[in-house]
DNA sequence: TTGTTTATAAACCAAATAGTTTAGTACAAT
DNA sequence: ATTGTACTAAACTATTTGGTTTATAAACAA
Protein backbone atom coordinates (compact mmCIF):
# COMPACT_ATOMS: atom_id res chain seq x y z
CA UNK A 1 0.00 0.00 0.00
CA UNK A 2 1.04 3.60 -0.20
CA UNK A 3 -0.26 4.30 3.27
CA UNK A 4 3.24 4.27 4.75
CA UNK A 5 4.37 6.51 1.96
CA UNK A 6 1.64 8.98 2.96
CA UNK A 7 2.61 8.64 6.63
CA UNK A 8 6.19 9.55 5.88
CA UNK A 9 5.37 12.29 3.42
CA UNK A 10 2.89 14.10 5.66
CA UNK A 11 5.14 13.66 8.69
CA UNK A 12 8.02 15.14 6.71
CA UNK A 13 5.88 18.12 5.72
CA UNK A 14 4.73 18.73 9.31
CA UNK A 15 7.91 20.60 10.19
CA UNK A 16 8.60 24.21 9.15
CA UNK A 17 12.35 23.64 8.80
CA UNK A 18 11.76 20.77 6.41
CA UNK A 19 9.19 22.72 4.40
CA UNK A 20 11.67 25.59 4.12
CA UNK A 21 14.32 23.17 2.87
CA UNK A 22 11.99 21.92 0.16
CA UNK A 23 11.17 25.49 -0.83
CA UNK A 24 14.83 26.23 -1.07
CA UNK A 25 15.47 23.19 -3.25
CA UNK A 26 12.93 24.50 -5.75
CA UNK A 27 15.61 27.03 -6.73
CA UNK A 28 18.10 24.27 -7.42
CA UNK A 29 20.22 21.63 -5.76
CA UNK A 30 22.11 22.57 -2.62
CA UNK A 31 24.62 21.32 -0.06
CA UNK A 32 23.80 20.54 3.57
CA UNK A 33 26.17 23.30 4.62
CA UNK A 34 24.18 25.87 2.62
CA UNK A 35 20.81 24.49 3.58
CA UNK A 36 21.79 24.73 7.24
CA UNK A 37 23.07 28.29 7.02
CA UNK A 38 19.74 30.20 7.33
CA UNK A 39 18.63 28.22 10.39
CA UNK A 40 19.46 28.84 14.01
CA UNK A 41 20.41 25.23 14.37
CA UNK A 42 23.50 23.05 14.13
CA UNK A 43 24.53 21.40 10.86
CA UNK A 44 23.93 17.87 12.21
CA UNK A 45 20.40 18.92 13.22
CA UNK A 46 19.64 20.00 9.67
CA UNK A 47 21.31 16.80 8.50
CA UNK A 48 18.71 14.87 10.48
CA UNK A 49 15.88 16.81 8.88
CA UNK A 50 17.42 15.99 5.55
CA UNK A 51 17.42 12.31 6.43
CA UNK A 52 13.71 12.50 7.18
CA UNK A 53 13.12 14.08 3.79
CA UNK A 54 15.29 11.45 2.12
CA UNK A 55 13.45 8.60 3.79
CA UNK A 56 10.17 10.08 2.61
CA UNK A 57 11.65 10.13 -0.90
CA UNK A 58 11.27 13.90 -1.10
CA UNK A 59 14.97 14.51 -1.47
CA UNK A 60 17.71 12.56 -3.23
CA UNK A 61 21.45 13.08 -2.92
CA UNK A 62 24.30 12.44 -5.28
CA UNK A 63 28.03 12.34 -4.69
CA UNK A 64 30.45 15.08 -5.67
CA UNK A 65 33.80 14.60 -3.96
CA UNK A 66 33.25 15.25 -0.25
CA UNK A 67 29.98 17.00 -1.06
CA UNK A 68 26.51 15.41 -1.19
CA UNK A 69 24.22 17.78 -3.10
CA UNK A 70 20.49 17.53 -2.39
CA UNK A 71 17.86 17.35 -5.08
CA UNK A 72 14.11 17.84 -4.77
CA UNK A 73 11.99 14.84 -5.75
CA UNK A 74 8.38 15.84 -6.25
CA UNK A 75 6.74 12.47 -6.75
CA UNK A 76 5.70 11.95 -3.10
CA UNK A 77 4.20 15.43 -3.09
CA UNK A 78 2.12 14.43 -6.09
CA UNK A 79 0.85 11.38 -4.22
CA UNK A 80 -0.02 13.54 -1.21
CA UNK A 81 -1.95 15.98 -3.39
CA UNK A 82 -3.77 13.11 -5.05
CA UNK A 83 -4.90 11.94 -1.64
CA UNK A 84 -6.05 15.40 -0.62
CA UNK A 85 -7.84 15.96 -3.89
CA UNK A 86 -10.47 13.50 -2.76
CA UNK A 87 -11.66 16.15 -0.35
CA UNK A 88 -11.87 18.84 -2.97
CA UNK A 89 -15.55 18.19 -3.56
CA UNK A 90 -16.00 18.98 0.10
CA UNK A 91 -14.61 22.46 0.15
CA UNK A 92 -15.89 23.23 -3.28
CA UNK A 93 -19.36 22.17 -2.18
CA UNK A 94 -19.19 24.79 0.51
CA UNK A 95 -19.15 27.44 -2.16
CA UNK A 96 -21.95 25.91 -4.11
CA UNK A 97 -24.90 25.67 -1.74
CA UNK A 98 -24.44 21.91 -1.53
CA UNK A 99 -24.23 22.26 2.21
CA UNK A 100 -27.94 21.65 2.42
CA UNK A 101 -27.50 18.29 0.75
CA UNK A 102 -24.78 17.26 3.16
CA UNK A 103 -26.77 18.46 6.15
CA UNK A 104 -29.61 16.24 5.05
CA UNK A 105 -27.29 13.28 4.86
CA UNK A 106 -26.20 13.94 8.43
CA UNK A 107 -29.73 13.80 9.75
CA UNK A 108 -29.67 10.06 9.61
CA UNK B 1 1.35 33.19 9.84
CA UNK B 2 -0.32 29.99 8.76
CA UNK B 3 2.84 28.04 9.29
CA UNK B 4 1.56 26.55 12.55
CA UNK B 5 -1.67 25.72 10.85
CA UNK B 6 0.32 23.78 8.25
CA UNK B 7 2.34 22.10 11.00
CA UNK B 8 -0.79 20.87 12.71
CA UNK B 9 -2.60 19.90 9.53
CA UNK B 10 0.25 17.86 8.07
CA UNK B 11 0.98 16.27 11.45
CA UNK B 12 -2.68 15.31 11.76
CA UNK B 13 -2.60 13.75 8.30
CA UNK B 14 0.56 11.78 9.04
CA UNK B 15 -1.35 9.05 10.85
CA UNK B 16 -3.37 6.33 9.06
CA UNK B 17 -5.98 6.14 11.83
CA UNK B 18 -6.64 9.85 11.56
CA UNK B 19 -6.79 9.73 7.76
CA UNK B 20 -9.29 6.88 8.01
CA UNK B 21 -11.42 8.94 10.40
CA UNK B 22 -11.48 11.82 7.94
CA UNK B 23 -12.45 9.46 5.13
CA UNK B 24 -15.22 8.11 7.25
CA UNK B 25 -16.53 11.60 8.03
CA UNK B 26 -16.90 12.26 4.31
CA UNK B 27 -19.94 9.98 4.51
CA UNK B 28 -21.49 12.09 7.22
CA UNK B 29 -21.13 13.08 10.86
CA UNK B 30 -20.37 10.34 13.35
CA UNK B 31 -19.97 9.61 17.06
CA UNK B 32 -16.67 8.70 18.71
CA UNK B 33 -18.12 5.34 19.62
CA UNK B 34 -18.79 4.54 15.95
CA UNK B 35 -15.54 6.02 14.73
CA UNK B 36 -13.65 3.84 17.18
CA UNK B 37 -15.44 0.64 16.29
CA UNK B 38 -13.41 -0.39 13.18
CA UNK B 39 -10.07 0.08 14.92
CA UNK B 40 -8.17 -2.36 17.08
CA UNK B 41 -7.75 0.31 19.68
CA UNK B 42 -9.49 1.57 22.80
CA UNK B 43 -12.14 4.30 22.62
CA UNK B 44 -10.01 6.80 24.58
CA UNK B 45 -7.17 6.22 22.11
CA UNK B 46 -9.41 7.16 19.19
CA UNK B 47 -10.65 10.07 21.30
CA UNK B 48 -7.09 11.35 21.40
CA UNK B 49 -6.76 11.11 17.65
CA UNK B 50 -9.98 13.06 17.42
CA UNK B 51 -8.52 15.76 19.63
CA UNK B 52 -5.54 16.07 17.29
CA UNK B 53 -7.93 16.47 14.36
CA UNK B 54 -9.97 19.03 16.29
CA UNK B 55 -6.92 21.06 17.22
CA UNK B 56 -5.90 21.10 13.57
CA UNK B 57 -9.37 22.41 12.77
CA UNK B 58 -10.12 19.39 10.60
CA UNK B 59 -13.00 18.22 12.73
CA UNK B 60 -15.61 20.11 14.72
CA UNK B 61 -17.99 18.70 17.29
CA UNK B 62 -21.43 19.75 18.39
CA UNK B 63 -23.46 18.75 21.40
CA UNK B 64 -26.39 16.37 21.32
CA UNK B 65 -27.31 15.23 24.83
CA UNK B 66 -24.46 13.02 26.01
CA UNK B 67 -23.29 12.63 22.43
CA UNK B 68 -20.69 14.79 20.66
CA UNK B 69 -21.05 14.17 16.92
CA UNK B 70 -18.00 14.87 14.75
CA UNK B 71 -18.12 16.89 11.56
CA UNK B 72 -15.49 17.16 8.83
CA UNK B 73 -14.11 20.65 8.25
CA UNK B 74 -12.27 20.86 4.96
CA UNK B 75 -10.77 24.33 5.13
CA UNK B 76 -7.37 23.25 6.55
CA UNK B 77 -7.15 20.62 3.82
CA UNK B 78 -7.64 23.36 1.28
CA UNK B 79 -4.79 25.34 2.81
CA UNK B 80 -2.56 22.26 2.72
CA UNK B 81 -3.36 21.67 -0.93
CA UNK B 82 -2.68 25.31 -1.72
CA UNK B 83 0.76 24.94 -0.18
CA UNK B 84 1.47 21.75 -2.12
CA UNK B 85 0.24 23.22 -5.36
CA UNK B 86 3.35 25.38 -5.49
CA UNK B 87 5.26 22.23 -6.33
CA UNK B 88 2.95 21.23 -9.10
CA UNK B 89 5.13 22.89 -11.74
CA UNK B 90 7.85 20.60 -10.50
CA UNK B 91 6.20 17.30 -11.16
CA UNK B 92 4.50 18.56 -14.24
CA UNK B 93 7.80 19.79 -15.58
CA UNK B 94 9.12 16.27 -15.34
CA UNK B 95 6.72 15.22 -18.04
CA UNK B 96 7.57 18.11 -20.26
CA UNK B 97 11.29 17.89 -20.88
CA UNK B 98 11.94 20.89 -18.64
CA UNK B 99 14.39 18.78 -16.72
CA UNK B 100 17.17 20.06 -18.94
CA UNK B 101 16.43 23.61 -17.89
CA UNK B 102 16.53 22.70 -14.22
CA UNK B 103 19.72 20.72 -14.67
CA UNK B 104 21.35 23.78 -16.15
CA UNK B 105 20.29 25.86 -13.17
CA UNK B 106 21.93 23.33 -10.89
CA UNK B 107 25.28 23.62 -12.61
CA UNK B 108 26.00 26.87 -10.81
C1' DT C 1 52.11 15.92 4.90
C1' DT C 2 49.33 18.93 7.03
C1' DG C 3 45.35 21.35 7.16
C1' DT C 4 40.53 22.62 5.40
C1' DT C 5 35.98 21.58 3.97
C1' DT C 6 31.85 18.85 4.07
C1' DA C 7 29.35 15.46 5.98
C1' DT C 8 28.24 11.84 9.29
C1' DA C 9 28.21 8.97 13.69
C1' DA C 10 27.51 8.49 18.51
C1' DA C 11 25.99 9.51 22.87
C1' DC C 12 23.07 12.07 25.23
C1' DC C 13 18.74 14.71 26.68
C1' DA C 14 14.01 16.82 26.99
C1' DA C 15 9.66 16.85 25.28
C1' DA C 16 6.01 15.01 22.51
C1' DT C 17 3.23 10.95 20.72
C1' DA C 18 0.50 7.01 20.89
C1' DG C 19 -1.13 3.81 23.39
C1' DT C 20 -2.94 1.52 27.90
C1' DT C 21 -6.18 1.05 32.13
C1' DT C 22 -9.05 2.79 35.59
C1' DA C 23 -12.21 5.92 37.12
C1' DG C 24 -15.57 9.47 36.72
C1' DT C 25 -19.20 12.64 34.59
C1' DA C 26 -23.50 13.80 32.17
C1' DC C 27 -27.43 12.71 30.32
C1' DA C 28 -31.34 9.38 28.93
C1' DA C 29 -34.29 5.62 29.50
C1' DT C 30 -36.72 2.41 32.27
C1' DA D 1 -33.96 5.69 41.76
C1' DT D 2 -31.20 2.86 39.07
C1' DT D 3 -28.95 1.45 35.09
C1' DG D 4 -26.93 2.13 30.62
C1' DT D 5 -24.63 4.97 27.09
C1' DA D 6 -21.21 8.17 25.33
C1' DC D 7 -17.57 10.54 26.46
C1' DT D 8 -13.57 12.48 29.17
C1' DA D 9 -9.84 12.78 32.69
C1' DA D 10 -5.88 11.04 34.89
C1' DA D 11 -1.98 8.39 35.60
C1' DC D 12 1.18 5.60 33.64
C1' DT D 13 4.44 3.65 29.98
C1' DA D 14 7.21 3.00 25.82
C1' DT D 15 8.81 4.97 21.76
C1' DT D 16 9.84 8.71 18.67
C1' DT D 17 11.33 13.37 17.68
C1' DG D 18 14.24 17.21 17.54
C1' DG D 19 17.81 19.08 19.27
C1' DT D 20 22.74 19.27 21.46
C1' DT D 21 28.01 18.32 21.59
C1' DT D 22 32.05 15.87 20.48
C1' DA D 23 34.50 13.12 17.49
C1' DT D 24 35.53 11.01 13.11
C1' DA D 25 35.85 10.21 8.05
C1' DA D 26 36.71 11.40 3.39
C1' DA D 27 38.10 14.10 -0.13
C1' DC D 28 40.55 17.96 -1.61
C1' DA D 29 44.22 21.87 -1.53
C1' DA D 30 48.71 23.71 0.03
Tab-separated table of C-alpha atoms (C1' of nucleotides) in Angstrom:
chain	number	residue	atom	x	y	z
A	1	UNK	CA	0.000	0.000	0.000
A	2	UNK	CA	1.036	3.602	-0.201
A	3	UNK	CA	-0.255	4.298	3.266
A	4	UNK	CA	3.241	4.270	4.746
A	5	UNK	CA	4.369	6.513	1.957
A	6	UNK	CA	1.644	8.978	2.959
A	7	UNK	CA	2.611	8.638	6.628
A	8	UNK	CA	6.193	9.547	5.878
A	9	UNK	CA	5.366	12.292	3.418
A	10	UNK	CA	2.889	14.098	5.660
A	11	UNK	CA	5.141	13.658	8.687
A	12	UNK	CA	8.021	15.138	6.711
A	13	UNK	CA	5.878	18.120	5.723
A	14	UNK	CA	4.732	18.726	9.312
A	15	UNK	CA	7.914	20.600	10.192
A	16	UNK	CA	8.598	24.211	9.145
A	17	UNK	CA	12.346	23.638	8.797
A	18	UNK	CA	11.757	20.768	6.415
A	19	UNK	CA	9.191	22.715	4.398
A	20	UNK	CA	11.669	25.588	4.117
A	21	UNK	CA	14.325	23.166	2.873
A	22	UNK	CA	11.985	21.916	0.157
A	23	UNK	CA	11.172	25.488	-0.834
A	24	UNK	CA	14.829	26.231	-1.065
A	25	UNK	CA	15.470	23.193	-3.253
A	26	UNK	CA	12.929	24.500	-5.749
A	27	UNK	CA	15.613	27.035	-6.727
A	28	UNK	CA	18.101	24.274	-7.415
A	29	UNK	CA	20.221	21.626	-5.758
A	30	UNK	CA	22.105	22.565	-2.619
A	31	UNK	CA	24.616	21.315	-0.064
A	32	UNK	CA	23.800	20.543	3.567
A	33	UNK	CA	26.166	23.299	4.623
A	34	UNK	CA	24.184	25.873	2.622
A	35	UNK	CA	20.811	24.487	3.578
A	36	UNK	CA	21.787	24.734	7.241
A	37	UNK	CA	23.073	28.292	7.022
A	38	UNK	CA	19.740	30.197	7.329
A	39	UNK	CA	18.635	28.218	10.391
A	40	UNK	CA	19.457	28.842	14.010
A	41	UNK	CA	20.407	25.232	14.370
A	42	UNK	CA	23.501	23.046	14.128
A	43	UNK	CA	24.534	21.400	10.864
A	44	UNK	CA	23.930	17.873	12.211
A	45	UNK	CA	20.404	18.920	13.219
A	46	UNK	CA	19.637	20.000	9.668
A	47	UNK	CA	21.315	16.801	8.503
A	48	UNK	CA	18.710	14.874	10.475
A	49	UNK	CA	15.877	16.808	8.876
A	50	UNK	CA	17.424	15.992	5.545
A	51	UNK	CA	17.418	12.312	6.433
A	52	UNK	CA	13.714	12.502	7.180
A	53	UNK	CA	13.121	14.081	3.786
A	54	UNK	CA	15.287	11.452	2.115
A	55	UNK	CA	13.446	8.600	3.794
A	56	UNK	CA	10.175	10.083	2.608
A	57	UNK	CA	11.651	10.131	-0.902
A	58	UNK	CA	11.269	13.900	-1.100
A	59	UNK	CA	14.974	14.513	-1.474
A	60	UNK	CA	17.713	12.559	-3.232
A	61	UNK	CA	21.447	13.080	-2.924
A	62	UNK	CA	24.300	12.438	-5.278
A	63	UNK	CA	28.030	12.338	-4.694
A	64	UNK	CA	30.446	15.082	-5.673
A	65	UNK	CA	33.800	14.598	-3.963
A	66	UNK	CA	33.248	15.253	-0.247
A	67	UNK	CA	29.983	16.997	-1.059
A	68	UNK	CA	26.506	15.407	-1.189
A	69	UNK	CA	24.223	17.777	-3.097
A	70	UNK	CA	20.492	17.525	-2.390
A	71	UNK	CA	17.863	17.349	-5.082
A	72	UNK	CA	14.115	17.840	-4.766
A	73	UNK	CA	11.993	14.839	-5.746
A	74	UNK	CA	8.380	15.839	-6.247
A	75	UNK	CA	6.740	12.472	-6.751
A	76	UNK	CA	5.699	11.949	-3.103
A	77	UNK	CA	4.197	15.435	-3.092
A	78	UNK	CA	2.123	14.429	-6.086
A	79	UNK	CA	0.854	11.379	-4.216
A	80	UNK	CA	-0.019	13.541	-1.211
A	81	UNK	CA	-1.946	15.977	-3.390
A	82	UNK	CA	-3.767	13.113	-5.051
A	83	UNK	CA	-4.903	11.936	-1.644
A	84	UNK	CA	-6.045	15.403	-0.619
A	85	UNK	CA	-7.842	15.963	-3.888
A	86	UNK	CA	-10.467	13.503	-2.764
A	87	UNK	CA	-11.662	16.148	-0.352
A	88	UNK	CA	-11.869	18.840	-2.966
A	89	UNK	CA	-15.552	18.187	-3.563
A	90	UNK	CA	-16.003	18.976	0.099
A	91	UNK	CA	-14.613	22.461	0.146
A	92	UNK	CA	-15.889	23.234	-3.282
A	93	UNK	CA	-19.359	22.167	-2.184
A	94	UNK	CA	-19.188	24.788	0.515
A	95	UNK	CA	-19.148	27.444	-2.160
A	96	UNK	CA	-21.951	25.913	-4.110
A	97	UNK	CA	-24.905	25.667	-1.744
A	98	UNK	CA	-24.440	21.915	-1.526
A	99	UNK	CA	-24.234	22.265	2.208
A	100	UNK	CA	-27.942	21.648	2.424
A	101	UNK	CA	-27.504	18.289	0.752
A	102	UNK	CA	-24.779	17.264	3.161
A	103	UNK	CA	-26.772	18.465	6.145
A	104	UNK	CA	-29.611	16.240	5.054
A	105	UNK	CA	-27.286	13.279	4.859
A	106	UNK	CA	-26.201	13.940	8.432
A	107	UNK	CA	-29.728	13.801	9.753
A	108	UNK	CA	-29.671	10.056	9.606
B	1	UNK	CA	1.353	33.193	9.836
B	2	UNK	CA	-0.324	29.992	8.760
B	3	UNK	CA	2.843	28.035	9.287
B	4	UNK	CA	1.564	26.552	12.549
B	5	UNK	CA	-1.669	25.721	10.850
B	6	UNK	CA	0.316	23.776	8.252
B	7	UNK	CA	2.342	22.102	10.999
B	8	UNK	CA	-0.793	20.874	12.711
B	9	UNK	CA	-2.597	19.905	9.528
B	10	UNK	CA	0.250	17.856	8.074
B	11	UNK	CA	0.984	16.271	11.451
B	12	UNK	CA	-2.676	15.308	11.758
B	13	UNK	CA	-2.599	13.752	8.297
B	14	UNK	CA	0.564	11.778	9.040
B	15	UNK	CA	-1.352	9.050	10.846
B	16	UNK	CA	-3.375	6.332	9.064
B	17	UNK	CA	-5.979	6.143	11.834
B	18	UNK	CA	-6.641	9.853	11.556
B	19	UNK	CA	-6.793	9.731	7.763
B	20	UNK	CA	-9.288	6.883	8.005
B	21	UNK	CA	-11.416	8.936	10.396
B	22	UNK	CA	-11.485	11.821	7.939
B	23	UNK	CA	-12.447	9.458	5.127
B	24	UNK	CA	-15.222	8.112	7.250
B	25	UNK	CA	-16.530	11.596	8.030
B	26	UNK	CA	-16.897	12.257	4.313
B	27	UNK	CA	-19.937	9.977	4.507
B	28	UNK	CA	-21.486	12.089	7.216
B	29	UNK	CA	-21.132	13.075	10.861
B	30	UNK	CA	-20.369	10.337	13.354
B	31	UNK	CA	-19.971	9.608	17.061
B	32	UNK	CA	-16.670	8.699	18.707
B	33	UNK	CA	-18.120	5.338	19.622
B	34	UNK	CA	-18.793	4.537	15.945
B	35	UNK	CA	-15.536	6.020	14.728
B	36	UNK	CA	-13.647	3.842	17.176
B	37	UNK	CA	-15.438	0.641	16.291
B	38	UNK	CA	-13.412	-0.392	13.180
B	39	UNK	CA	-10.067	0.078	14.923
B	40	UNK	CA	-8.171	-2.359	17.077
B	41	UNK	CA	-7.746	0.313	19.682
B	42	UNK	CA	-9.486	1.575	22.800
B	43	UNK	CA	-12.141	4.297	22.621
B	44	UNK	CA	-10.009	6.797	24.581
B	45	UNK	CA	-7.171	6.221	22.107
B	46	UNK	CA	-9.413	7.164	19.191
B	47	UNK	CA	-10.655	10.069	21.300
B	48	UNK	CA	-7.094	11.351	21.405
B	49	UNK	CA	-6.761	11.111	17.648
B	50	UNK	CA	-9.978	13.056	17.420
B	51	UNK	CA	-8.524	15.757	19.628
B	52	UNK	CA	-5.544	16.067	17.288
B	53	UNK	CA	-7.928	16.471	14.362
B	54	UNK	CA	-9.973	19.026	16.292
B	55	UNK	CA	-6.918	21.065	17.219
B	56	UNK	CA	-5.899	21.102	13.566
B	57	UNK	CA	-9.373	22.405	12.770
B	58	UNK	CA	-10.118	19.389	10.603
B	59	UNK	CA	-12.997	18.224	12.735
B	60	UNK	CA	-15.610	20.107	14.721
B	61	UNK	CA	-17.992	18.698	17.291
B	62	UNK	CA	-21.428	19.752	18.394
B	63	UNK	CA	-23.461	18.746	21.402
B	64	UNK	CA	-26.393	16.375	21.323
B	65	UNK	CA	-27.314	15.231	24.826
B	66	UNK	CA	-24.463	13.020	26.010
B	67	UNK	CA	-23.290	12.626	22.429
B	68	UNK	CA	-20.695	14.790	20.656
B	69	UNK	CA	-21.049	14.169	16.924
B	70	UNK	CA	-17.997	14.871	14.754
B	71	UNK	CA	-18.125	16.889	11.564
B	72	UNK	CA	-15.492	17.161	8.835
B	73	UNK	CA	-14.109	20.648	8.250
B	74	UNK	CA	-12.270	20.855	4.958
B	75	UNK	CA	-10.773	24.329	5.130
B	76	UNK	CA	-7.369	23.252	6.546
B	77	UNK	CA	-7.147	20.621	3.824
B	78	UNK	CA	-7.640	23.355	1.281
B	79	UNK	CA	-4.793	25.336	2.814
B	80	UNK	CA	-2.564	22.260	2.724
B	81	UNK	CA	-3.362	21.671	-0.929
B	82	UNK	CA	-2.681	25.308	-1.724
B	83	UNK	CA	0.759	24.942	-0.183
B	84	UNK	CA	1.472	21.745	-2.118
B	85	UNK	CA	0.243	23.217	-5.361
B	86	UNK	CA	3.353	25.376	-5.487
B	87	UNK	CA	5.256	22.235	-6.325
B	88	UNK	CA	2.951	21.232	-9.104
B	89	UNK	CA	5.126	22.893	-11.742
B	90	UNK	CA	7.850	20.601	-10.500
B	91	UNK	CA	6.201	17.296	-11.156
B	92	UNK	CA	4.498	18.564	-14.244
B	93	UNK	CA	7.804	19.789	-15.584
B	94	UNK	CA	9.117	16.272	-15.340
B	95	UNK	CA	6.720	15.223	-18.036
B	96	UNK	CA	7.569	18.115	-20.265
B	97	UNK	CA	11.293	17.887	-20.884
B	98	UNK	CA	11.936	20.893	-18.645
B	99	UNK	CA	14.392	18.783	-16.718
B	100	UNK	CA	17.171	20.064	-18.939
B	101	UNK	CA	16.429	23.612	-17.889
B	102	UNK	CA	16.535	22.701	-14.222
B	103	UNK	CA	19.719	20.722	-14.668
B	104	UNK	CA	21.352	23.783	-16.149
B	105	UNK	CA	20.289	25.860	-13.167
B	106	UNK	CA	21.930	23.325	-10.886
B	107	UNK	CA	25.284	23.619	-12.611
B	108	UNK	CA	26.000	26.875	-10.814
C	1	DT	C1'	52.109	15.915	4.899
C	2	DT	C1'	49.326	18.926	7.029
C	3	DG	C1'	45.353	21.349	7.155
C	4	DT	C1'	40.529	22.615	5.402
C	5	DT	C1'	35.981	21.583	3.972
C	6	DT	C1'	31.847	18.853	4.066
C	7	DA	C1'	29.351	15.463	5.978
C	8	DT	C1'	28.237	11.835	9.286
C	9	DA	C1'	28.209	8.965	13.689
C	10	DA	C1'	27.508	8.493	18.509
C	11	DA	C1'	25.985	9.509	22.868
C	12	DC	C1'	23.072	12.072	25.230
C	13	DC	C1'	18.740	14.708	26.677
C	14	DA	C1'	14.005	16.817	26.988
C	15	DA	C1'	9.663	16.845	25.282
C	16	DA	C1'	6.012	15.014	22.513
C	17	DT	C1'	3.227	10.945	20.720
C	18	DA	C1'	0.504	7.011	20.892
C	19	DG	C1'	-1.127	3.806	23.390
C	20	DT	C1'	-2.938	1.520	27.900
C	21	DT	C1'	-6.179	1.047	32.132
C	22	DT	C1'	-9.055	2.786	35.587
C	23	DA	C1'	-12.212	5.923	37.125
C	24	DG	C1'	-15.572	9.472	36.719
C	25	DT	C1'	-19.205	12.642	34.585
C	26	DA	C1'	-23.497	13.795	32.175
C	27	DC	C1'	-27.426	12.708	30.319
C	28	DA	C1'	-31.335	9.376	28.934
C	29	DA	C1'	-34.289	5.623	29.504
C	30	DT	C1'	-36.721	2.407	32.266
D	1	DA	C1'	-33.963	5.685	41.765
D	2	DT	C1'	-31.202	2.858	39.068
D	3	DT	C1'	-28.950	1.449	35.095
D	4	DG	C1'	-26.926	2.129	30.624
D	5	DT	C1'	-24.630	4.971	27.093
D	6	DA	C1'	-21.214	8.174	25.327
D	7	DC	C1'	-17.566	10.543	26.463
D	8	DT	C1'	-13.574	12.482	29.167
D	9	DA	C1'	-9.843	12.782	32.694
D	10	DA	C1'	-5.876	11.045	34.887
D	11	DA	C1'	-1.977	8.393	35.597
D	12	DC	C1'	1.177	5.605	33.639
D	13	DT	C1'	4.443	3.645	29.979
D	14	DA	C1'	7.207	2.997	25.820
D	15	DT	C1'	8.806	4.965	21.759
D	16	DT	C1'	9.836	8.712	18.668
D	17	DT	C1'	11.327	13.368	17.677
D	18	DG	C1'	14.235	17.208	17.545
D	19	DG	C1'	17.809	19.082	19.272
D	20	DT	C1'	22.741	19.267	21.462
D	21	DT	C1'	28.013	18.324	21.594
D	22	DT	C1'	32.050	15.866	20.478
D	23	DA	C1'	34.501	13.116	17.487
D	24	DT	C1'	35.529	11.012	13.111
D	25	DA	C1'	35.846	10.210	8.047
D	26	DA	C1'	36.705	11.399	3.393
D	27	DA	C1'	38.105	14.097	-0.134
D	28	DC	C1'	40.546	17.963	-1.610
D	29	DA	C1'	44.219	21.872	-1.527
D	30	DA	C1'	48.708	23.712	0.034
